[in-house]
Coordinates of C-alpha atoms in Angstrom, one line a residue:
M1 CA -21.8 3.3 32.6
K2 CA -23.3 3.7 29.2
Q3 CA -21.2 6.3 26.8
L4 CA -23.4 8.9 25.1
Q5 CA -22.9 9.2 21.5
D6 CA -21.1 11.9 19.9
N7 CA -23.3 13.7 16.9
N8 CA -21.3 16.2 16.1
D9 CA -20.1 14.6 13.3
V10 CA -23.3 14.3 11.4
C11 CA -25.3 16.9 9.6
E12 CA -28.3 18.0 11.4
Q13 CA -30.3 18.2 8.7
L14 CA -30.5 16.2 5.4
C15 CA -29.5 18.8 2.3
V16 CA -27.9 17.2 -0.3
H17 CA -26.0 20.2 -2.2
D18 CA -26.8 19.0 -6.1
R19 CA -23.9 21.2 -8.1
I20 CA -21.1 19.7 -5.1
V21 CA -22.6 16.3 -5.7
C22 CA -22.9 16.8 -9.7
L23 CA -19.5 17.9 -9.6
A24 CA -17.7 15.1 -7.5
R25 CA -19.9 12.6 -9.8
A26 CA -18.0 13.8 -12.8
D27 CA -14.9 13.1 -10.9
M28 CA -14.9 9.8 -9.5
L29 CA -12.8 6.7 -10.4
L30 CA -14.0 4.1 -12.7
D31 CA -14.9 1.1 -11.0
E32 CA -12.2 -1.1 -12.1
D33 CA -10.0 1.6 -11.3
V34 CA -11.4 1.7 -7.6
R35 CA -11.2 -2.1 -7.7
Q36 CA -7.2 -2.0 -8.3
I37 CA -6.2 0.9 -6.0
A38 CA -8.5 -1.3 -3.0
E39 CA -7.0 -4.5 -4.1
T40 CA -3.1 -2.5 -3.4
F41 CA -4.0 -1.4 -0.7
K42 CA -5.7 -4.4 0.4
I43 CA -1.9 -5.9 -0.3
L44 CA -0.3 -3.5 1.2
G45 CA -2.2 -4.0 4.7
D46 CA 0.1 -6.9 5.8
A47 CA 3.2 -5.6 8.1
T48 CA 5.6 -7.9 6.6
R49 CA 5.2 -6.9 2.7
I50 CA 5.2 -3.0 4.6
K51 CA 9.1 -4.4 6.2
I52 CA 10.1 -5.9 2.4
M53 CA 9.0 -2.8 0.7
H54 CA 10.8 -0.3 3.1
A55 CA 14.4 -2.3 2.6
L56 CA 13.6 -2.5 -1.4
S57 CA 13.3 1.8 -0.7
K58 CA 16.2 2.0 0.4
R59 CA 18.3 -0.4 -1.8
E60 CA 18.0 -3.8 -4.1
L61 CA 18.4 -7.2 -2.2
C62 CA 18.1 -10.8 -3.0
V63 CA 15.5 -12.8 -1.1
C64 CA 18.4 -14.6 1.3
D65 CA 18.8 -10.2 2.3
I66 CA 15.2 -9.5 2.8
A67 CA 14.7 -12.8 5.0
A68 CA 17.7 -11.7 7.0
I69 CA 16.6 -8.5 7.3
V70 CA 12.8 -9.1 8.5
D71 CA 13.9 -12.1 10.3
I72 CA 11.6 -14.7 8.5
G73 CA 12.4 -17.4 6.5
Q74 CA 13.2 -17.6 2.7
S75 CA 10.2 -19.8 1.3
A76 CA 7.9 -16.8 3.4
V77 CA 9.6 -14.1 2.1
S78 CA 9.2 -15.5 -2.0
H79 CA 5.4 -15.8 -1.3
Q80 CA 5.4 -12.1 0.2
L81 CA 7.0 -11.4 -3.3
R82 CA 4.9 -13.5 -5.0
L83 CA 2.0 -11.3 -3.8
L84 CA 4.3 -7.9 -4.0
R85 CA 4.6 -8.8 -7.8
G86 CA 1.3 -10.2 -8.7
A87 CA -0.1 -6.4 -7.3
R88 CA 2.9 -5.0 -9.4
L89 CA 4.5 -3.4 -6.4
V90 CA 8.3 -5.0 -6.5
R91 CA 10.2 -6.2 -10.1
Y92 CA 12.8 -8.5 -9.8
R93 CA 15.6 -9.2 -12.4
K94 CA 18.2 -12.3 -12.6
E95 CA 21.7 -11.9 -12.7
G96 CA 23.7 -15.5 -12.5
K97 CA 22.1 -17.0 -9.9
M98 CA 20.7 -14.5 -7.8
V99 CA 17.9 -13.0 -8.6
W100 CA 17.4 -9.0 -7.2
Y101 CA 14.4 -7.5 -6.1
S102 CA 13.3 -3.5 -5.7
L103 CA 10.4 -1.7 -6.2
D104 CA 8.7 -1.1 -9.1
D105 CA 8.6 2.5 -9.9
E106 CA 9.0 5.7 -8.0
H107 CA 5.2 5.8 -7.7
I108 CA 5.9 3.4 -5.2
S109 CA 8.6 4.5 -3.4
M110 CA 6.3 7.9 -3.0
L111 CA 3.2 5.6 -1.6
L112 CA 5.1 4.5 0.7
A113 CA 6.9 7.2 1.5
K114 CA 4.1 9.1 1.7
G115 CA 2.8 6.7 4.8
I116 CA 5.7 6.8 6.3
E117 CA 5.2 10.6 6.4
H118 CA 1.6 10.3 7.5
V119 CA 1.9 8.0 10.5
K120 CA 5.3 10.4 11.2
C121 CA 3.3 13.6 11.4
E122 CA 1.9 14.4 15.0

């Protein structure tokens, strides 16, 4: 059976609101900022990385702990952490023979919390 296309979500006539367009263009991000934001969301678009970040949002963890928590190998965790570090989403500190990971800053914690809030909202 052929489904009818719902056109209720588009304007029925072409009418560009010049004043609104001008104001919106003035508020647009720089292309480099757009690229960096898109890259951040691209890195966030992986379930394993979200699990790692969620674990790190609760406490500082070492690679061994993260591997046990998300149930993947240490080399896979290290690979994911390298990607997250490259995107400035996590950071690490070395303490003796241990390397401890945490979320990079409060912005990342808030971004993750808002994502969780969004999916849990009805």
